Short mmCIF file of C-alpha atoms (C1' of nucleotides) in Angstrom, two decimals:
data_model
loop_
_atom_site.label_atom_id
_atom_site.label_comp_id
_atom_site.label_asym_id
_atom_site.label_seq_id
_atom_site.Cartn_x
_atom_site.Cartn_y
_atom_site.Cartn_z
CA UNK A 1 97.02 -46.27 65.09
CA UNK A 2 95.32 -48.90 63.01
CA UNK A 3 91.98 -49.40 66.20
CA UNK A 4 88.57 -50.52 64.75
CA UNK A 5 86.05 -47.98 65.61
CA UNK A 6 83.00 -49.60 63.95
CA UNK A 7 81.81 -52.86 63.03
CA UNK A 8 82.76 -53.51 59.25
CA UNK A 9 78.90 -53.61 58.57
CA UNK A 10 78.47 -49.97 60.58
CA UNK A 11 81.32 -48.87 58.67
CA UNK A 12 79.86 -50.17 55.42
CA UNK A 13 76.60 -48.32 56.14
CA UNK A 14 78.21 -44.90 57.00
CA UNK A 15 80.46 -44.84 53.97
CA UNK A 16 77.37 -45.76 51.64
CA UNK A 17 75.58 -42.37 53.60
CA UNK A 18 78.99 -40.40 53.06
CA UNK A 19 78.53 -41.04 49.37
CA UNK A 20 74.84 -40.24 49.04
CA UNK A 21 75.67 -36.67 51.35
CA UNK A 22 78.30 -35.72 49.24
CA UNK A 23 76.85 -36.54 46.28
CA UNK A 24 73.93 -34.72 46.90
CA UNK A 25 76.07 -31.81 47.91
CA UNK A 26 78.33 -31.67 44.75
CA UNK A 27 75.39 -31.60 42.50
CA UNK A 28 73.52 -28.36 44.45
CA UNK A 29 77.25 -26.44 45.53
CA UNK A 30 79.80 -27.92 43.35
CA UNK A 31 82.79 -30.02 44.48
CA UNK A 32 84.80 -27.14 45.34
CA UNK A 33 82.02 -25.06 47.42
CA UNK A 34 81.86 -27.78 48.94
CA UNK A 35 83.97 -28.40 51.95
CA UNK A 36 84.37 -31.71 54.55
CA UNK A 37 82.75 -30.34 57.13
CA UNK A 38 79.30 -29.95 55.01
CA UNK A 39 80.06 -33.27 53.99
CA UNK A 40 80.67 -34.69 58.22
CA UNK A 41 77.40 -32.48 58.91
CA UNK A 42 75.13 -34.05 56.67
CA UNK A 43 76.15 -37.41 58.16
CA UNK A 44 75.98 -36.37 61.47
CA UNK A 45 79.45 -36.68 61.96
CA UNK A 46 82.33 -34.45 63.46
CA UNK A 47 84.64 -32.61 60.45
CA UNK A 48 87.96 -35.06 60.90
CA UNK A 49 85.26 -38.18 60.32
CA UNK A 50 84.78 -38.68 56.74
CA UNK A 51 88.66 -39.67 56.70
CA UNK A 52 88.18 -42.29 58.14
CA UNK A 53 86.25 -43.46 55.41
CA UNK A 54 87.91 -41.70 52.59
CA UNK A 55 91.72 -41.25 52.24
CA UNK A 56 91.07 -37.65 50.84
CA UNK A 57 87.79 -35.63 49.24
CA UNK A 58 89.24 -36.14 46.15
CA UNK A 59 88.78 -39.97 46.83
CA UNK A 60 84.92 -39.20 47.64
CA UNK A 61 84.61 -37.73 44.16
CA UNK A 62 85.83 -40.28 42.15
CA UNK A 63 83.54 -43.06 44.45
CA UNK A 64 80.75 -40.36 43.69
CA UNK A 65 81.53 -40.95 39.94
CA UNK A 66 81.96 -44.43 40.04
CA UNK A 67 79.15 -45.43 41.82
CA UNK A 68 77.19 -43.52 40.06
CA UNK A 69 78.44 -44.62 36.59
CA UNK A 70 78.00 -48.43 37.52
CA UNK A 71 74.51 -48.47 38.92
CA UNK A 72 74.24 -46.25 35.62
CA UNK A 73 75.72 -48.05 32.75
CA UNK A 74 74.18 -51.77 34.29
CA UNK A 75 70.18 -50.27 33.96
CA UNK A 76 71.33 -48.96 30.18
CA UNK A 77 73.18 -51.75 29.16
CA UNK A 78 69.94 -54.00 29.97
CA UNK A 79 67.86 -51.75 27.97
CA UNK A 80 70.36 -51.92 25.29
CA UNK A 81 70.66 -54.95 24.85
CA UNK A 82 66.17 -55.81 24.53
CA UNK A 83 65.68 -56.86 21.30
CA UNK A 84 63.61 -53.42 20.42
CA UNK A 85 63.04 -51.40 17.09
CA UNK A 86 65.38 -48.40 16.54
CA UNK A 87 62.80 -46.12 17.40
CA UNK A 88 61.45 -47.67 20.30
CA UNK A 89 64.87 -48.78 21.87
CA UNK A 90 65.89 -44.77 21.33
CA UNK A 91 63.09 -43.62 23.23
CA UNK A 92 63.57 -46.17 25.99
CA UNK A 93 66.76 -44.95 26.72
CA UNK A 94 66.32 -41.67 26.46
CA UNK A 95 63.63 -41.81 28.94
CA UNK A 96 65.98 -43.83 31.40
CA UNK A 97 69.31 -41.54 31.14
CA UNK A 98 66.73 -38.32 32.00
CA UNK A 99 66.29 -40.64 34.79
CA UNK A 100 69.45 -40.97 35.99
CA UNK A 101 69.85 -37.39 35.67
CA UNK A 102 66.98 -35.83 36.45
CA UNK A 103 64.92 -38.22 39.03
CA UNK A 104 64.75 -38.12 43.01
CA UNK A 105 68.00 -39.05 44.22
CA UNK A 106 69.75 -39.30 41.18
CA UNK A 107 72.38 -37.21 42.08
CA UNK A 108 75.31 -39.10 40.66
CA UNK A 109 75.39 -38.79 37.06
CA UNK A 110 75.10 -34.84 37.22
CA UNK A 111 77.88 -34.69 39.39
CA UNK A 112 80.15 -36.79 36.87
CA UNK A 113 78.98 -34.61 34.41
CA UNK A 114 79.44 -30.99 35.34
CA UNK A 115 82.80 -31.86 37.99
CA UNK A 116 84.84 -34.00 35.64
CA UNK A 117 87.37 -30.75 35.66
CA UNK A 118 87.78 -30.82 39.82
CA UNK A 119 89.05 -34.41 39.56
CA UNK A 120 92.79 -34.78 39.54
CA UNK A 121 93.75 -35.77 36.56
CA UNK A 122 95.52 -38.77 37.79
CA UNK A 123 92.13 -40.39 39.11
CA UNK A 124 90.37 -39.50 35.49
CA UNK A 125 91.82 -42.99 34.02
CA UNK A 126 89.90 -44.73 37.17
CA UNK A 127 86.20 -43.27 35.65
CA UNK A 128 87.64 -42.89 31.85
CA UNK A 129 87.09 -46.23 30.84
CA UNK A 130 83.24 -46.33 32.38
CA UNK A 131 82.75 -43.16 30.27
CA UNK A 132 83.84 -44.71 27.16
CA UNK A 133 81.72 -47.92 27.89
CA UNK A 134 78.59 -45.28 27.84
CA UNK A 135 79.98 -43.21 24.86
CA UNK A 136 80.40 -46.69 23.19
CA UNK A 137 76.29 -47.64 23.65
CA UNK A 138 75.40 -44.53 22.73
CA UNK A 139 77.27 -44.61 19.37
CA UNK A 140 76.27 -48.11 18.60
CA UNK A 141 72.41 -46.99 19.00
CA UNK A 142 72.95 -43.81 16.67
CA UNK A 143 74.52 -45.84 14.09
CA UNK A 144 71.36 -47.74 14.50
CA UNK A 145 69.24 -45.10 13.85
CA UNK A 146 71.35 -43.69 11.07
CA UNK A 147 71.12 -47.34 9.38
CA UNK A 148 67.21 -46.72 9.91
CA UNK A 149 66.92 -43.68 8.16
CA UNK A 150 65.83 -41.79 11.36
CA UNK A 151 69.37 -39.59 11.96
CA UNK A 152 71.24 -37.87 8.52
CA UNK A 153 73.56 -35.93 10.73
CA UNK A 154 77.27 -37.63 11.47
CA UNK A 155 77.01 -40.04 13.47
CA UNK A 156 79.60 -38.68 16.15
CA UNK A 157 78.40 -35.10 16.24
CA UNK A 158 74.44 -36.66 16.37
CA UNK A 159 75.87 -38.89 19.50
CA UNK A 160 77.48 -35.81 21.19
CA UNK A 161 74.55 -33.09 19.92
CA UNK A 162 71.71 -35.78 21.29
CA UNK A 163 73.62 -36.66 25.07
CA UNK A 164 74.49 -33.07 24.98
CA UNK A 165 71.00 -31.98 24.94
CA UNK A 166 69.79 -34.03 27.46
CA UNK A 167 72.39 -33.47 29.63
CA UNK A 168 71.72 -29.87 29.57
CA UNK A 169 68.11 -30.71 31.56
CA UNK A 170 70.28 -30.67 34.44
CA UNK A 171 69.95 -26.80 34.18
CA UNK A 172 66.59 -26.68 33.50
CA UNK A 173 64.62 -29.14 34.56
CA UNK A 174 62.35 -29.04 37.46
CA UNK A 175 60.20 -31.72 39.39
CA UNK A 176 57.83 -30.03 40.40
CA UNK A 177 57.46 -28.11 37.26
CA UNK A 178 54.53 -28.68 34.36
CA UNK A 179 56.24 -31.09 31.95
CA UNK A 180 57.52 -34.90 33.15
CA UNK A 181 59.89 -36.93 32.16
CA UNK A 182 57.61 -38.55 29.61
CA UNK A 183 56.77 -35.89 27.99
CA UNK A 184 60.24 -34.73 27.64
CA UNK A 185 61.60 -37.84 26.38
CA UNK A 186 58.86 -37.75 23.83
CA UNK A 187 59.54 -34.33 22.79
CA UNK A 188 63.35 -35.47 22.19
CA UNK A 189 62.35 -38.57 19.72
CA UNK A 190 60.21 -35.88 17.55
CA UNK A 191 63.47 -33.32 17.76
CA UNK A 192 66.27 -36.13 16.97
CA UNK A 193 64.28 -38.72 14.57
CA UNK A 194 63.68 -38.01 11.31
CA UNK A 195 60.05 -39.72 9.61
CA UNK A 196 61.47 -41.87 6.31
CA UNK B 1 93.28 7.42 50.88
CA UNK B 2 91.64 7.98 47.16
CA UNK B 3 94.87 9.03 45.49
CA UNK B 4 95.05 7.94 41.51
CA UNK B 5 97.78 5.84 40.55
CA UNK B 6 96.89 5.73 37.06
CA UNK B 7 95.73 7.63 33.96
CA UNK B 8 91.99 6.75 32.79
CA UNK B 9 93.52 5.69 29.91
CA UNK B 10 95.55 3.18 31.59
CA UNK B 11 93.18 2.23 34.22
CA UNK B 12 90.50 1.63 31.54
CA UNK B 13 93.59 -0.69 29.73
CA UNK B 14 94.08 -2.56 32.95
CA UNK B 15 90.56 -3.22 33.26
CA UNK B 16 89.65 -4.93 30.35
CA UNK B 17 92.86 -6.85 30.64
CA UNK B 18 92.28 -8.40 33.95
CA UNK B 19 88.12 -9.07 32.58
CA UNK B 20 89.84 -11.08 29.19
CA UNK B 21 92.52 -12.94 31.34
CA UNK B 22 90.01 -13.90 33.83
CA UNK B 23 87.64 -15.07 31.65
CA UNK B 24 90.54 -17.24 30.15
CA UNK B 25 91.22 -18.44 33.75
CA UNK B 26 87.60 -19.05 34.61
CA UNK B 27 86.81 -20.84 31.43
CA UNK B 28 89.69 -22.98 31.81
CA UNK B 29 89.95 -23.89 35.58
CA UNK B 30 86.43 -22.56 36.99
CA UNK B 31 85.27 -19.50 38.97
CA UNK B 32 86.65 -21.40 42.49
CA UNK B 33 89.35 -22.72 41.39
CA UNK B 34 90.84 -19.36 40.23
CA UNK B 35 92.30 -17.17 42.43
CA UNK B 36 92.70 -13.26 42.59
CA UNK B 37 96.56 -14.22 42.15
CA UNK B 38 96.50 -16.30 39.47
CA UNK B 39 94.37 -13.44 37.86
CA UNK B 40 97.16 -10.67 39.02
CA UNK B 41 100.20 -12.88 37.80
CA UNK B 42 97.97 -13.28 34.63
CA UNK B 43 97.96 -9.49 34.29
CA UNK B 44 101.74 -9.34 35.67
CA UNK B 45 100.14 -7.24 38.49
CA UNK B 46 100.76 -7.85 42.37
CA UNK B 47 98.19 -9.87 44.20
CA UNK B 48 96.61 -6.85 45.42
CA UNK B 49 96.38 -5.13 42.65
CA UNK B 50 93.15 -6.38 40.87
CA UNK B 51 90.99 -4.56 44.06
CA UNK B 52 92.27 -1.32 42.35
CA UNK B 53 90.16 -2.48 39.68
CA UNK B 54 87.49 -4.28 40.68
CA UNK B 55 85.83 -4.18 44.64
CA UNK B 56 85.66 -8.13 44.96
CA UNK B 57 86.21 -11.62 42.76
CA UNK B 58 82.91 -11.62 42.41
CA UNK B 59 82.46 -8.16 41.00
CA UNK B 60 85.18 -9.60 38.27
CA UNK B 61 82.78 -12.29 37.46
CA UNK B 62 80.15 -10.33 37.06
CA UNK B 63 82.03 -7.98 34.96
CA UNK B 64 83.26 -11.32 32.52
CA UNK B 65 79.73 -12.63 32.34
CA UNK B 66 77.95 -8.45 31.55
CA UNK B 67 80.67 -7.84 28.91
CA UNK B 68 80.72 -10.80 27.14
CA UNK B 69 76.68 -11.34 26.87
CA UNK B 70 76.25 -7.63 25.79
CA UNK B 71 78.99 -8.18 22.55
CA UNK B 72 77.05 -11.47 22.00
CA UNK B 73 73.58 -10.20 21.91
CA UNK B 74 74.01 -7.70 19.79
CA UNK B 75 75.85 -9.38 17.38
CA UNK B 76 73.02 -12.21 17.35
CA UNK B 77 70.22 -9.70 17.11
CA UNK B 78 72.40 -8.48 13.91
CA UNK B 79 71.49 -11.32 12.30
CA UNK B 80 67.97 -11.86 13.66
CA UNK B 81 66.86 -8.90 12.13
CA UNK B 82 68.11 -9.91 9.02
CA UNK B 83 65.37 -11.34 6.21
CA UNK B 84 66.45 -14.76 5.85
CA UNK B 85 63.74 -17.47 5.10
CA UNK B 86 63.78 -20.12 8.07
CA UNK B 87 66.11 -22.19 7.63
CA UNK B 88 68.95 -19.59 6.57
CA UNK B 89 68.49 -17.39 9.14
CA UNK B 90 68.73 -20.37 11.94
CA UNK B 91 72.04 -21.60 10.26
CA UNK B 92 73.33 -18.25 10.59
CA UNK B 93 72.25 -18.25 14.37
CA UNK B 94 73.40 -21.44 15.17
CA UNK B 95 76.95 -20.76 13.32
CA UNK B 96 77.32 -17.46 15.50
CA UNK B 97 76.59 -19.01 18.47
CA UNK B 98 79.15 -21.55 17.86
CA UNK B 99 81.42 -18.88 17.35
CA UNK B 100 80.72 -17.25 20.83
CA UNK B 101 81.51 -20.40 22.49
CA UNK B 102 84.06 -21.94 20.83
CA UNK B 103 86.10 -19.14 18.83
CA UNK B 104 89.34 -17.96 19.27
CA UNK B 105 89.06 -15.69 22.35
CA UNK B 106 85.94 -16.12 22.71
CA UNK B 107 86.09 -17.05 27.13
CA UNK B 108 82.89 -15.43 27.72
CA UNK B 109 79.98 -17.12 27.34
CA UNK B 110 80.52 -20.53 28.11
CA UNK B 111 81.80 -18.73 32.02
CA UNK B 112 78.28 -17.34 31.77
CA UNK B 113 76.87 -21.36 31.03
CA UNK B 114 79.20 -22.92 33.55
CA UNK B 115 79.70 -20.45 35.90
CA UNK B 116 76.11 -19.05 36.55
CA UNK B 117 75.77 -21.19 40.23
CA UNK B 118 78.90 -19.51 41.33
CA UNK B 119 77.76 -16.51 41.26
CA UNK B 120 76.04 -14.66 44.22
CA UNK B 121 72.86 -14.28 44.03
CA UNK B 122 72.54 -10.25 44.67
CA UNK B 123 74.34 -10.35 41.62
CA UNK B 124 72.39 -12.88 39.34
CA UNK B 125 69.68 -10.23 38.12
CA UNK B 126 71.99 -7.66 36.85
CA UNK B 127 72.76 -10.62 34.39
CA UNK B 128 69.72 -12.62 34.15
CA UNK B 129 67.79 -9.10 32.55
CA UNK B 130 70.78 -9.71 29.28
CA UNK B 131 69.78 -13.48 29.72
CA UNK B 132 66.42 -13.03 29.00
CA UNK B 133 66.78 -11.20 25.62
CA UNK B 134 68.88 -14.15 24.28
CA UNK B 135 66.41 -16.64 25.36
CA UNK B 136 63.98 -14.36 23.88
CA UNK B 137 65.13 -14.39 20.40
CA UNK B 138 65.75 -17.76 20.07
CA UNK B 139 62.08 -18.66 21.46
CA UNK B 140 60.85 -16.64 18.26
CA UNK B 141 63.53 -18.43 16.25
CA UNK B 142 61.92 -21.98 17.05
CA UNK B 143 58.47 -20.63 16.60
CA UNK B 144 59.56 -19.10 13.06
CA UNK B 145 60.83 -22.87 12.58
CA UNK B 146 57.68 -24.63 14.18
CA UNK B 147 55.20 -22.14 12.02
CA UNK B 148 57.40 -23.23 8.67
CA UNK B 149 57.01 -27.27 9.71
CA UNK B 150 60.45 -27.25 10.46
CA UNK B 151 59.73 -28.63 13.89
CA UNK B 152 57.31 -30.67 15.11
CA UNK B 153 58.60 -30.74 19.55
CA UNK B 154 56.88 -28.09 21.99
CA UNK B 155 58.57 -25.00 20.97
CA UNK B 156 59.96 -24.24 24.82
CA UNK B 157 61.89 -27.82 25.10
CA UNK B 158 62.80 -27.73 21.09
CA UNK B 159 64.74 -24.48 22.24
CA UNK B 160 66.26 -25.81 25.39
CA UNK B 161 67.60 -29.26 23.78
CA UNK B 162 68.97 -26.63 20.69
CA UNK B 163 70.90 -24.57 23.01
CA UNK B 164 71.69 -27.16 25.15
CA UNK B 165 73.50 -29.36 22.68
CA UNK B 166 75.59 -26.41 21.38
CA UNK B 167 76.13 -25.18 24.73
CA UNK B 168 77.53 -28.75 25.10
CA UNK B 169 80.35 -28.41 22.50
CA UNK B 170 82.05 -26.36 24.65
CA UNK B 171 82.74 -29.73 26.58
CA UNK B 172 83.81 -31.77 23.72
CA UNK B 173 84.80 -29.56 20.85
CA UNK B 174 88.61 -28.95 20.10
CA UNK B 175 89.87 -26.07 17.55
CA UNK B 176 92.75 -28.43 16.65
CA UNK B 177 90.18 -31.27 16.18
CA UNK B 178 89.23 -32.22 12.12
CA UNK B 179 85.63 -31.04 12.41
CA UNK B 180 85.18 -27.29 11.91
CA UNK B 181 82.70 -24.76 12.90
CA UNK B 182 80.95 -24.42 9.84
CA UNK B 183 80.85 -28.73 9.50
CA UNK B 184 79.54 -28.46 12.92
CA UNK B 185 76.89 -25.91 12.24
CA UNK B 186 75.80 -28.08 9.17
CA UNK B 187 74.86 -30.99 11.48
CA UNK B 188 72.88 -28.82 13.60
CA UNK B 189 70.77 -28.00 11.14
CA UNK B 190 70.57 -31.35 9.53
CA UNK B 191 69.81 -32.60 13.34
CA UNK B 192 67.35 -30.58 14.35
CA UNK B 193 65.52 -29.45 11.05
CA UNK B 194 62.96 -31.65 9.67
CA UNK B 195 62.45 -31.30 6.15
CA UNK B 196 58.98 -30.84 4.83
"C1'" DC C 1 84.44 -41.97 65.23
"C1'" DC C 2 85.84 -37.63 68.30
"C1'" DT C 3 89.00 -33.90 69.99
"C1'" DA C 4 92.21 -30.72 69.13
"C1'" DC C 5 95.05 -28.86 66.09
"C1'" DC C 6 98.32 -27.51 62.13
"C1'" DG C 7 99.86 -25.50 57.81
"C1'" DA C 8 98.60 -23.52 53.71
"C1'" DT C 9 95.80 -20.78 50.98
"C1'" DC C 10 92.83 -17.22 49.91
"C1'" DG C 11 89.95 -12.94 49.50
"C1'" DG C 12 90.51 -8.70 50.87
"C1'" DT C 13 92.56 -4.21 53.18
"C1'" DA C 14 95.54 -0.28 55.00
"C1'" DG C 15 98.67 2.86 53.75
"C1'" DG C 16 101.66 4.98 50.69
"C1'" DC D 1 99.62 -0.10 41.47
"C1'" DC D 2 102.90 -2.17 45.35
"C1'" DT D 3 104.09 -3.81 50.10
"C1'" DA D 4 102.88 -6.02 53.96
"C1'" DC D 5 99.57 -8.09 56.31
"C1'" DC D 6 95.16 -10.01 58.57
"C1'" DG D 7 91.35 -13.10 59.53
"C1'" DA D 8 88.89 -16.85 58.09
"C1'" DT D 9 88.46 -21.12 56.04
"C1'" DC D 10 89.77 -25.47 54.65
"C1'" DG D 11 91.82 -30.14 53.81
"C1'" DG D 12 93.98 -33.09 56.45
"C1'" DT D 13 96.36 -35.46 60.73
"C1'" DA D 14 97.77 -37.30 65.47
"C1'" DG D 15 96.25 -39.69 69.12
"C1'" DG D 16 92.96 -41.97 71.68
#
DNA sequence: CCTACCGATCGGTAGG
DNA sequence: CCTACCGATCGGTAGG
């Protein structure tokens, strides 16, 4: 019941893949349009095959999320943590969350965001406490900026308005359209900050 | 075969009921994850019974989405029309669109924002023509603002990050919560406003 | 990882 | 609007 079919590296490999398919897949269809046997196609594999790797599809979700959240949270925590100016440590992450939800292969952090809802609540608490480490560096930089002079709104509702906002490229945003990722992080320093 | 079970009265009744509940449902659990029975049951119909009403699922969605963008706009180009300087006139936009997402009731626009990718695509222009108005009128919102020196961001990306951070609320904002509508509106302003 | 399959659910329909 | 039902799809499993 319990045979080895693959090589704990091949196995390795193939769940990594898995992960990247079905991320990739959640973001463009939605978790629930989405169905295992997209999922085993992408890979190559037969449809009973991803269970092998993953106990159920709700269990390639929440590695979606995770995954996701960790390579994520380590880039924006380094940023963070530079010893920049309000203004200039603002921008810089700005520019690297668009990245993580807007750039080639980033596929992770819009799936977190727009299927939170299709994961059972009792795996939430397993991504939960990532989210609130993110929440938590976001806050700490608006305070920041409010201490600057640069925000006057709440600091909570500027936190929420500013992710919001960005998050919301998801919809809109295309590659291969006339405005980068530069210029749109730009843009959302001159909406957000205030001059003194 | 085309035999009438009920009055126009009543089937007019029936209709609207089954387009509020399943907005409710569709806001609340997603276009997928609702089915025609929990719609019925919703109704205290049979799960047949909806296809008296409506030819498919996706005719209901279409129906939510048409209905609820129609009493929008033309409640929001109530006020657009209205000679307010600037600033007043985008408070009063931003406070009614607030309203249209979060209020009491109010189910149908945030399916519209969430929903949009479940919906077929035969079916998206009969929606996107109602779409385009809105975006419309807010484009000559931010242009009014940008003209004033009220913003200083490209006026196509100022809109997008506006409507994206309200349309975000709908994520994060709770009725029960201690910050109201009107609070809420305030910081919008105070966000994305620059003062001269 | 594959083959073969089950059990449940779901959108939709025929007929009254 | 109800009853009774179908056909397809889907997540998941047994066994090798």
């Amino acid at each position: 019941m319990n045979v080895v079919y693959l090589s704990d590296a091949d196995a390795r490999n193939r769940r990594a893949e898995l992960v990247r398919a079905s991320a990739r897949l959640f973001r463009e269809r939605g978790f629930d349009a989405t169905t295992i046997r997209d999922i085993a196609q992408a890979c190559g594999m037969r449809s009973g095959s991803p269970f092998y790797h993953f106990k159920s599809k709700q269990e390639i979700l929440v590695a979606v999320m995770e995954e996701g959240l960790v390579a994520g949270l380590v880039t924006i925590e380094g940023i963070a943590a530079q010893p920049l100016a309000p203004r200039a440590k603002f921008r810089a992450l700005v520019r690297t969350q668009l990245e993580f939800m807007l750039g080639e292969g980033h596929d992770f952090i819009p799936v977190l965001l727009y299927e939170w809802r299709a994961l059972d609540e009792a795996l939430q608490p397993r991504v939960l406490a990532l989210k609130e480490r993110y929440d938590a560096l976001w806050h700490a930089m608006v305070v920041e900026l409010k201490d600057a002079g640069l925000i006057q709104a709440d600091p909570t509702v500027a936190r929420l308005f500013i992710l919001g906002s960005l998050t919301s490229a998801v919809q809109w945003f295309r590659p291969e359209g006339s405005i980068s990722l530069d210029q749109l992080a730009d843009d959302a320093v001159a909406m957000f900050l205030h001059s003194r």
